[in-house]
């Protein structure tokens, strides 16, 4: 297998080039499309080589829970796109995020997180961490005084998501990073909604970036996969031992699908974002819409933060329908083109009702604390023609 640096990518390449060619490792057959290696184990030339590889003194794979060739190509491609020193992939986004936030912590540590988070991330922090003797506190992600106060009280790790589920809240990543640096806390950023095409948390001071590659990176709704990106020393010291022994390894087939998905990531994100911006304006002008949230619209409460740290508004919209849950359900049930689905980042447009699905585990009070009520719909804009999408959404709004 040739893993020459000539082929595996250059930091100076533009993102689209990195996404198509980064991490390429060709076998002796010279295949153009990345090879899919399905193997659990690897044969060694000698007992001495087995000993050296296991010890880490010789290059090469030892077992696919530790690493495998197709996953390695994806890791190199993702690191190159993100501008990170290194990357590890996992079997799902939550496999990556749970590892990224659990591996560094021990009993007695304290975690500060934004209130608005993906439901499972919130669940780990609210329910699992306290069982391990880790103190956890949630703050309003937009309230820098609250971040300062809680981080100064003692904090080992901070988790934020921006734009965040479900209402696309913004957190000032650079400002929180500065507070974390001063306190010696690790800043982990879930960058799923923005994608590495539109936002680069490491450049803003984050220590670790995590992804659900299930979303825009596959982008065609096929496989589950997650990724952790950070500097090499931290990965080797803190995450590698945890990942190897806890075992959330990614399947090579899923890694191969995401490798192919990445090749069109920029095209898709740019096109889906352009349609999303147009749809957000059309929804905002409709009399049955109580509110619309889109990161690049001036009426978004965190417009200034999003505008500063993102290079585009993204593929997600949140809309509040006049008439509460009944009207929101009527809207969803009236869609003919758009599917009702809690996935996102797909080429197919998808809409869901966060209150009763992705965020149903939260009480009404907890939902209210993140601005969520039963009138809200989360909308993931796909690659269909914008005219068709606009007529479907406006017709559904007319029906409520
Ligand atoms: C989907 C998602 C996750 C979880 O990823 P899975 O691949 O579903 O495990 C985490 N964070 C955000 C923001 C997500 O959208």
Tab-separated table of C-alpha atoms and ligand atoms in Angstrom:
chain	number	residue	atom	x	y	z
A	1	UNK	CA	0.000	0.000	0.000
A	2	UNK	CA	1.483	3.347	-0.984
A	3	UNK	CA	0.929	6.005	1.618
A	4	UNK	CA	3.336	8.527	0.120
A	5	UNK	CA	2.882	12.076	1.357
A	6	UNK	CA	2.784	13.026	-2.334
A	7	UNK	CA	-0.700	11.446	-2.544
A	8	UNK	CA	-2.107	11.798	0.960
A	9	UNK	CA	-2.589	15.552	0.725
A	10	UNK	CA	-1.200	19.016	1.245
A	11	UNK	CA	-2.203	21.560	3.860
A	12	UNK	CA	-2.075	24.257	1.147
A	13	UNK	CA	-4.855	22.621	-0.897
A	14	UNK	CA	-8.258	24.350	-0.930
A	15	UNK	CA	-11.050	22.548	0.964
A	16	UNK	CA	-12.678	21.063	-2.160
A	17	UNK	CA	-9.380	19.499	-3.246
A	18	UNK	CA	-8.720	18.100	0.231
A	19	UNK	CA	-12.219	16.603	0.291
A	20	UNK	CA	-11.670	14.784	-3.030
A	21	UNK	CA	-8.021	13.692	-2.730
A	22	UNK	CA	-6.942	13.912	0.918
A	23	UNK	CA	-5.758	10.695	2.567
A	24	UNK	CA	-5.677	8.655	-0.639
A	25	UNK	CA	-3.669	5.441	-0.122
A	26	UNK	CA	-3.507	3.356	-3.268
A	27	UNK	CA	-2.777	-0.348	-3.282
A	28	UNK	CA	-0.496	-1.981	-5.860
A	29	UNK	CA	-3.524	-2.094	-8.213
A	30	UNK	CA	-3.636	1.687	-8.625
A	31	UNK	CA	-7.378	1.959	-8.051
A	32	UNK	CA	-8.776	5.493	-8.572
A	33	UNK	CA	-11.625	5.122	-6.091
A	34	UNK	CA	-10.526	4.412	-2.508
A	35	UNK	CA	-10.337	0.692	-1.703
A	36	UNK	CA	-12.636	-0.887	0.874
A	37	UNK	CA	-10.610	-3.155	3.177
A	38	UNK	CA	-12.804	-5.558	5.139
A	39	UNK	CA	-10.551	-7.304	7.635
A	40	UNK	CA	-10.432	-7.655	11.403
A	41	UNK	CA	-6.803	-8.709	11.722
A	42	UNK	CA	-3.451	-8.372	9.912
A	43	UNK	CA	-0.754	-10.958	9.196
A	44	UNK	CA	2.747	-10.196	10.440
A	45	UNK	CA	5.912	-11.200	8.579
A	46	UNK	CA	7.468	-12.509	11.781
A	47	UNK	CA	6.968	-12.832	15.512
A	48	UNK	CA	9.461	-9.999	15.907
A	49	UNK	CA	7.339	-7.764	13.685
A	50	UNK	CA	4.194	-8.633	15.664
A	51	UNK	CA	5.980	-7.666	18.863
A	52	UNK	CA	7.272	-4.392	17.387
A	53	UNK	CA	3.900	-3.355	15.946
A	54	UNK	CA	2.052	-4.142	19.147
A	55	UNK	CA	4.615	-2.089	21.045
A	56	UNK	CA	4.150	0.794	18.607
A	57	UNK	CA	7.795	0.608	17.452
A	58	UNK	CA	6.956	-0.454	13.862
A	59	UNK	CA	4.357	1.044	11.494
A	60	UNK	CA	1.306	-0.967	10.383
A	61	UNK	CA	-2.088	-2.097	11.559
A	62	UNK	CA	-2.611	-4.592	14.373
A	63	UNK	CA	-6.365	-4.995	14.804
A	64	UNK	CA	-9.329	-3.132	13.332
A	65	UNK	CA	-10.611	-1.962	16.736
A	66	UNK	CA	-7.353	0.052	16.831
A	67	UNK	CA	-7.350	1.214	13.218
A	68	UNK	CA	-7.816	-0.033	9.659
A	69	UNK	CA	-6.776	1.138	6.174
A	70	UNK	CA	-10.112	2.489	4.885
A	71	UNK	CA	-10.784	4.254	8.210
A	72	UNK	CA	-7.230	5.630	8.110
A	73	UNK	CA	-7.831	7.197	4.690
A	74	UNK	CA	-10.966	8.876	6.057
A	75	UNK	CA	-9.131	10.085	9.171
A	76	UNK	CA	-6.403	11.694	7.081
A	77	UNK	CA	-8.949	13.316	4.768
A	78	UNK	CA	-10.992	14.699	7.662
A	79	UNK	CA	-7.889	16.031	9.465
A	80	UNK	CA	-6.776	17.768	6.288
A	81	UNK	CA	-10.190	19.381	5.699
A	82	UNK	CA	-10.450	20.512	9.340
A	83	UNK	CA	-6.857	21.771	9.557
A	84	UNK	CA	-6.356	19.436	12.554
A	85	UNK	CA	-3.196	17.480	13.330
A	86	UNK	CA	-5.071	14.215	13.591
A	87	UNK	CA	-8.453	12.473	13.558
A	88	UNK	CA	-10.075	9.262	14.807
A	89	UNK	CA	-13.381	7.930	13.462
A	90	UNK	CA	-16.010	6.036	15.450
A	91	UNK	CA	-19.150	4.034	14.728
A	92	UNK	CA	-21.523	6.962	15.274
A	93	UNK	CA	-21.486	10.652	16.111
A	94	UNK	CA	-22.388	9.840	19.715
A	95	UNK	CA	-19.537	7.309	19.828
A	96	UNK	CA	-17.200	10.206	19.019
A	97	UNK	CA	-18.811	12.802	21.269
A	98	UNK	CA	-19.257	10.514	24.292
A	99	UNK	CA	-15.589	9.473	23.978
A	100	UNK	CA	-14.440	13.065	23.529
A	101	UNK	CA	-16.183	14.223	26.702
A	102	UNK	CA	-15.789	11.125	28.930
A	103	UNK	CA	-12.182	10.086	28.252
A	104	UNK	CA	-10.579	13.268	29.685
A	105	UNK	CA	-12.614	13.337	32.939
A	106	UNK	CA	-12.430	11.744	36.375
A	107	UNK	CA	-14.482	11.842	39.575
A	108	UNK	CA	-14.426	15.283	41.169
A	109	UNK	CA	-14.101	17.144	37.855
A	110	UNK	CA	-16.592	19.787	36.801
A	111	UNK	CA	-18.154	20.249	33.335
A	112	UNK	CA	-19.879	23.354	31.975
A	113	UNK	CA	-22.072	22.985	28.884
A	114	UNK	CA	-24.492	25.082	26.867
A	115	UNK	CA	-28.188	24.476	27.563
A	116	UNK	CA	-28.961	24.067	23.859
A	117	UNK	CA	-27.366	20.801	22.754
A	118	UNK	CA	-28.211	17.698	20.736
A	119	UNK	CA	-30.498	15.577	22.976
A	120	UNK	CA	-28.054	12.674	23.541
A	121	UNK	CA	-25.150	15.017	24.379
A	122	UNK	CA	-27.323	16.695	26.963
A	123	UNK	CA	-28.365	13.303	28.340
A	124	UNK	CA	-24.745	12.185	28.896
A	125	UNK	CA	-23.914	15.393	30.740
A	126	UNK	CA	-27.118	15.528	32.784
A	127	UNK	CA	-27.507	11.810	33.563
A	128	UNK	CA	-24.335	9.767	33.001
A	129	UNK	CA	-21.575	12.083	34.217
A	130	UNK	CA	-23.073	12.643	37.700
A	131	UNK	CA	-23.029	8.819	38.201
A	132	UNK	CA	-19.249	9.000	37.823
A	133	UNK	CA	-18.930	11.780	40.394
A	134	UNK	CA	-18.557	14.539	37.797
A	135	UNK	CA	-20.358	17.783	38.597
A	136	UNK	CA	-22.203	19.293	35.624
A	137	UNK	CA	-23.817	22.658	35.014
A	138	UNK	CA	-25.677	24.114	32.011
A	139	UNK	CA	-25.506	27.779	31.027
A	140	UNK	CA	-27.274	29.877	28.389
A	141	UNK	CA	-24.772	29.622	25.527
A	142	UNK	CA	-25.232	33.274	24.558
A	143	UNK	CA	-24.594	34.600	28.099
A	144	UNK	CA	-20.857	35.298	28.318
A	145	UNK	CA	-21.148	36.450	31.948
A	146	UNK	CA	-22.611	33.064	32.855
A	147	UNK	CA	-19.777	31.268	31.023
A	148	UNK	CA	-17.199	33.401	32.816
A	149	UNK	CA	-18.777	32.854	36.239
A	150	UNK	CA	-19.184	29.086	35.887
A	151	UNK	CA	-15.808	28.413	34.252
A	152	UNK	CA	-14.034	30.495	36.900
A	153	UNK	CA	-15.669	28.368	39.611
A	154	UNK	CA	-13.515	25.460	38.445
A	155	UNK	CA	-13.953	23.547	35.228
A	156	UNK	CA	-12.066	20.812	33.362
A	157	UNK	CA	-14.199	20.553	30.204
A	158	UNK	CA	-16.669	22.681	28.235
A	159	UNK	CA	-18.999	21.357	25.522
A	160	UNK	CA	-20.705	23.668	23.041
A	161	UNK	CA	-22.609	23.298	19.796
A	162	UNK	CA	-22.996	26.251	17.402
A	163	UNK	CA	-25.352	26.569	15.582
A	164	UNK	CA	-27.099	24.447	18.190
A	165	UNK	CA	-30.014	22.075	18.202
A	166	UNK	CA	-32.829	22.768	17.793
A	167	UNK	CA	-33.177	26.560	17.330
A	168	UNK	CA	-29.762	27.287	15.777
A	169	UNK	CA	-28.501	29.256	18.778
A	170	UNK	CA	-25.038	30.742	18.456
A	171	UNK	CA	-22.189	30.526	20.963
A	172	UNK	CA	-19.197	32.873	20.638
A	173	UNK	CA	-16.570	30.136	20.268
A	174	UNK	CA	-13.544	32.478	20.442
A	175	UNK	CA	-14.794	34.164	23.632
A	176	UNK	CA	-15.539	30.854	25.388
A	177	UNK	CA	-12.168	29.494	24.176
A	178	UNK	CA	-10.394	32.394	25.862
A	179	UNK	CA	-12.163	31.673	29.165
A	180	UNK	CA	-11.282	27.977	28.845
A	181	UNK	CA	-7.609	28.728	28.168
A	182	UNK	CA	-7.419	30.922	31.279
A	183	UNK	CA	-9.027	28.200	33.421
A	184	UNK	CA	-7.133	25.274	31.890
A	185	UNK	CA	-10.375	23.702	30.658
A	186	UNK	CA	-10.653	21.619	27.481
A	187	UNK	CA	-13.053	23.157	24.919
A	188	UNK	CA	-14.938	20.567	22.831
A	189	UNK	CA	-17.053	21.892	19.943
A	190	UNK	CA	-19.773	19.856	18.200
A	191	UNK	CA	-19.555	21.347	14.685
A	192	UNK	CA	-22.190	19.156	13.011
A	193	UNK	CA	-24.611	21.880	11.889
A	194	UNK	CA	-21.912	24.171	10.462
A	195	UNK	CA	-19.691	21.478	8.851
A	196	UNK	CA	-15.957	22.186	8.339
A	197	UNK	CA	-16.930	23.992	5.135
A	198	UNK	CA	-18.650	26.854	7.006
A	199	UNK	CA	-16.936	27.020	10.409
A	200	UNK	CA	-13.488	26.140	11.782
A	201	UNK	CA	-13.585	25.860	15.584
A	202	UNK	CA	-9.851	25.052	15.932
A	203	UNK	CA	-8.995	28.415	14.339
A	204	UNK	CA	-11.322	30.037	16.902
A	205	UNK	CA	-9.439	28.448	19.812
A	206	UNK	CA	-11.265	25.146	20.399
A	207	UNK	CA	-9.153	22.179	21.545
A	208	UNK	CA	-11.278	19.351	20.141
A	209	UNK	CA	-13.830	19.256	17.298
A	210	UNK	CA	-16.377	16.445	17.063
A	211	UNK	CA	-18.729	15.381	14.279
A	212	UNK	CA	-21.585	13.150	13.484
A	213	UNK	CA	-20.469	12.246	9.942
A	214	UNK	CA	-23.886	10.600	9.657
A	215	UNK	CA	-25.119	14.065	8.714
A	216	UNK	CA	-23.594	16.250	5.967
A	217	UNK	CA	-20.405	14.192	5.491
A	218	UNK	CA	-22.222	11.074	4.333
A	219	UNK	CA	-24.848	13.549	3.206
A	220	UNK	CA	-26.998	10.956	1.514
A	221	UNK	CA	-28.598	9.338	4.547
A	222	UNK	CA	-26.856	5.952	4.354
A	223	UNK	CA	-24.490	5.241	7.246
A	224	UNK	CA	-23.629	6.197	10.831
A	225	UNK	CA	-20.155	7.519	11.636
A	226	UNK	CA	-18.442	9.969	13.993
A	227	UNK	CA	-15.107	11.789	14.199
A	228	UNK	CA	-12.836	13.379	16.812
A	229	UNK	CA	-10.203	15.910	15.712
A	230	UNK	CA	-7.463	17.482	17.843
A	231	UNK	CA	-3.693	17.705	18.178
A	232	UNK	CA	-1.639	14.504	17.956
A	233	UNK	CA	-0.181	14.520	21.467
A	234	UNK	CA	-3.584	14.865	23.121
A	235	UNK	CA	-5.065	12.195	20.850
A	236	UNK	CA	-2.308	9.721	21.671
A	237	UNK	CA	-2.265	10.445	25.413
A	238	UNK	CA	-5.965	10.740	26.179
A	239	UNK	CA	-8.196	9.442	23.381
A	240	UNK	CA	-6.284	6.528	21.828
A	241	UNK	CA	-6.153	4.356	24.968
A	242	UNK	CA	-9.850	5.027	25.619
A	243	UNK	CA	-10.960	4.364	22.011
A	244	UNK	CA	-8.895	1.175	21.714
A	245	UNK	CA	-10.195	-0.398	24.898
A	246	UNK	CA	-13.761	0.936	25.061
A	247	UNK	CA	-14.187	0.020	21.386
A	248	UNK	CA	-16.454	2.452	19.501
A	249	UNK	CA	-14.528	1.692	16.260
A	250	UNK	CA	-16.039	2.633	12.887
A	251	UNK	CA	-16.877	-0.055	10.330
A	252	UNK	CA	-14.647	0.158	7.215
A	253	UNK	CA	-17.685	0.031	4.916
A	254	UNK	CA	-19.221	3.061	6.625
A	255	UNK	CA	-15.886	4.884	6.456
A	256	UNK	CA	-15.712	4.138	2.733
A	257	UNK	CA	-19.218	5.552	2.183
A	258	UNK	CA	-18.263	8.741	4.046
A	259	UNK	CA	-15.015	9.033	2.038
A	260	UNK	CA	-17.134	9.120	-1.112
A	261	UNK	CA	-19.628	11.505	0.562
A	262	UNK	CA	-16.851	13.967	1.415
A	263	UNK	CA	-15.958	14.314	-2.258
A	264	UNK	CA	-19.193	16.261	-2.815
A	265	UNK	CA	-19.410	17.895	0.651
A	266	UNK	CA	-18.597	21.429	-0.426
A	267	UNK	CA	-20.861	21.322	-3.493
A	268	UNK	CA	-23.750	20.009	-1.410
A	269	UNK	CA	-23.300	22.329	1.568
A	270	UNK	CA	-23.004	25.396	-0.666
A	271	UNK	CA	-26.082	24.469	-2.734
A	272	UNK	CA	-28.195	23.414	0.266
A	273	UNK	CA	-27.231	26.585	2.144
A	274	UNK	CA	-28.272	28.785	-0.797
A	275	UNK	CA	-31.674	27.085	-0.911
A	276	UNK	CA	-32.014	27.311	2.890
A	277	UNK	CA	-31.404	31.080	2.841
A	278	UNK	CA	-34.082	31.501	0.176
A	279	UNK	CA	-36.586	29.258	2.004
A	280	UNK	CA	-36.022	31.062	5.323
A	281	UNK	CA	-36.974	34.363	3.669
A	282	UNK	CA	-40.061	32.827	2.051
A	283	UNK	CA	-41.182	31.289	5.366
A	284	UNK	CA	-40.596	34.552	7.267
A	285	UNK	CA	-42.916	36.387	4.850
A	286	UNK	CA	-45.775	33.889	5.405
A	287	UNK	CA	-48.603	35.000	7.738
A	288	UNK	CA	-48.836	31.555	9.435
A	289	UNK	CA	-45.184	31.569	10.497
A	290	UNK	CA	-44.771	33.027	14.003
A	291	UNK	CA	-40.978	33.106	13.732
A	292	UNK	CA	-38.115	31.779	11.657
A	293	UNK	CA	-34.546	31.143	12.777
A	294	UNK	CA	-31.758	31.112	10.205
A	295	UNK	CA	-28.156	31.918	11.260
A	296	UNK	CA	-27.588	34.433	8.430
A	297	UNK	CA	-30.914	36.304	8.810
A	298	UNK	CA	-30.636	39.625	10.638
A	299	UNK	CA	-33.620	38.754	12.854
A	300	UNK	CA	-31.784	35.744	14.364
A	301	UNK	CA	-30.966	36.733	17.971
A	302	UNK	CA	-27.372	35.508	17.491
A	303	UNK	CA	-26.907	36.826	13.947
A	304	UNK	CA	-23.758	38.804	14.838
A	305	UNK	CA	-21.985	35.771	16.317
A	306	UNK	CA	-22.942	33.481	13.424
A	307	UNK	CA	-21.924	36.098	10.853
A	308	UNK	CA	-18.539	36.508	12.530
A	309	UNK	CA	-17.629	32.844	12.872
A	310	UNK	CA	-19.426	31.159	9.954
A	311	UNK	CA	-18.747	31.714	6.252
A	312	UNK	CA	-22.352	30.876	5.296
A	313	UNK	CA	-25.760	30.443	6.936
A	314	UNK	CA	-25.877	26.644	6.697
A	315	UNK	CA	-28.460	24.101	5.644
A	316	UNK	CA	-30.769	24.208	8.695
A	317	UNK	CA	-33.837	26.354	9.440
A	318	UNK	CA	-36.105	26.443	12.507
A	319	UNK	CA	-39.631	27.768	12.168
A	320	UNK	CA	-42.412	28.391	14.656
A	321	UNK	CA	-45.927	27.825	13.317
A	322	UNK	CA	-48.821	29.920	14.631
A	323	UNK	CA	-51.205	27.639	16.562
A	324	UNK	CA	-48.814	25.492	18.628
A	325	UNK	CA	-48.449	21.708	18.374
A	326	UNK	CA	-51.677	21.148	16.400
A	327	UNK	CA	-50.574	23.594	13.722
A	328	UNK	CA	-47.010	22.247	13.726
A	329	UNK	CA	-48.303	18.685	13.219
A	330	UNK	CA	-50.692	19.904	10.494
A	331	UNK	CA	-47.744	21.565	8.769
A	332	UNK	CA	-45.650	18.364	8.892
A	333	UNK	CA	-48.544	16.168	7.774
A	334	UNK	CA	-49.262	18.508	4.830
A	335	UNK	CA	-45.754	18.294	3.367
A	336	UNK	CA	-45.767	16.253	0.158
A	337	UNK	CA	-42.147	16.485	-0.955
A	338	UNK	CA	-40.309	16.949	2.349
A	339	UNK	CA	-40.117	13.872	4.608
A	340	UNK	CA	-40.890	13.820	8.334
A	341	UNK	CA	-37.580	12.594	9.762
A	342	UNK	CA	-35.268	13.491	12.652
A	343	UNK	CA	-32.080	12.983	10.590
A	344	UNK	CA	-30.454	16.016	8.947
A	345	UNK	CA	-27.817	17.069	6.445
A	346	UNK	CA	-29.280	14.747	3.798
A	347	UNK	CA	-29.759	15.474	0.093
A	348	UNK	CA	-33.469	14.879	0.794
A	349	UNK	CA	-35.165	17.693	2.719
A	350	UNK	CA	-36.331	16.530	6.150
A	351	UNK	CA	-38.468	18.148	8.838
A	352	UNK	CA	-39.215	17.189	12.448
A	353	UNK	CA	-40.965	18.384	15.600
A	354	UNK	CA	-38.164	18.596	18.224
A	355	UNK	CA	-40.467	18.959	21.267
A	356	UNK	CA	-42.014	15.523	20.755
A	357	UNK	CA	-39.093	13.709	19.109
A	358	UNK	CA	-35.409	14.700	19.432
A	359	UNK	CA	-35.955	16.692	22.640
A	360	UNK	CA	-38.899	14.757	24.119
A	361	UNK	CA	-36.763	13.607	27.092
A	362	UNK	CA	-36.648	17.196	28.353
A	363	UNK	CA	-39.432	18.572	30.551
A	364	UNK	CA	-41.455	21.550	29.280
A	365	UNK	CA	-39.429	23.769	31.653
A	366	UNK	CA	-36.114	22.443	30.314
A	367	UNK	CA	-37.352	22.955	26.751
A	368	UNK	CA	-38.457	26.494	27.615
A	369	UNK	CA	-34.966	27.216	29.002
A	370	UNK	CA	-33.625	26.666	25.464
A	371	UNK	CA	-36.435	28.702	23.870
A	372	UNK	CA	-38.203	25.594	22.617
A	373	UNK	CA	-41.957	25.118	22.677
A	374	UNK	CA	-44.403	22.916	20.778
A	375	UNK	CA	-44.796	25.338	17.863
A	376	UNK	CA	-41.274	24.737	16.486
A	377	UNK	CA	-40.265	22.697	13.445
A	378	UNK	CA	-36.627	21.890	12.596
A	379	UNK	CA	-36.018	21.841	8.868
A	380	UNK	CA	-33.002	20.313	7.100
A	381	UNK	CA	-32.795	21.640	3.548
A	382	UNK	CA	-31.751	19.177	0.850
A	383	UNK	CA	-30.721	19.275	-2.782
A	384	UNK	CA	-34.155	19.287	-4.440
A	385	UNK	CA	-34.952	22.218	-6.739
A	386	UNK	CA	-35.578	25.332	-4.630
A	387	UNK	CA	-38.806	26.117	-6.524
A	388	UNK	CA	-40.290	22.719	-5.651
A	389	UNK	CA	-39.263	23.025	-2.012
A	390	UNK	CA	-40.657	26.529	-1.709
A	391	UNK	CA	-44.046	25.494	-3.092
A	392	UNK	CA	-44.202	22.447	-0.778
A	393	UNK	CA	-43.367	24.501	2.331
A	394	UNK	CA	-45.657	27.432	1.462
A	395	UNK	CA	-48.532	25.055	0.649
A	396	UNK	CA	-48.043	23.304	4.029
A	397	UNK	CA	-47.992	26.700	5.779
A	398	UNK	CA	-51.213	27.687	3.956
A	399	UNK	CA	-52.881	24.545	5.325
A	400	UNK	CA	-52.392	25.306	9.034
B	1	LIG	C1	-26.799	13.711	14.925
B	1	LIG	C2	-26.030	14.532	15.867
B	1	LIG	C3	-25.240	13.948	16.854
B	1	LIG	C4	-25.154	12.454	17.043
B	1	LIG	O1	-24.636	11.772	15.956
B	1	LIG	P1	-25.050	10.268	15.549
B	1	LIG	O2	-24.274	10.019	14.324
B	1	LIG	O3	-26.524	10.276	15.379
B	1	LIG	O4	-24.649	9.394	16.698
B	1	LIG	C5	-24.542	14.786	17.701
B	1	LIG	N1	-24.608	16.119	17.592
B	1	LIG	C6	-25.360	16.723	16.660
B	1	LIG	C7	-25.384	18.201	16.579
B	1	LIG	C8	-26.095	15.957	15.769
B	1	LIG	O5	-26.863	16.559	14.849
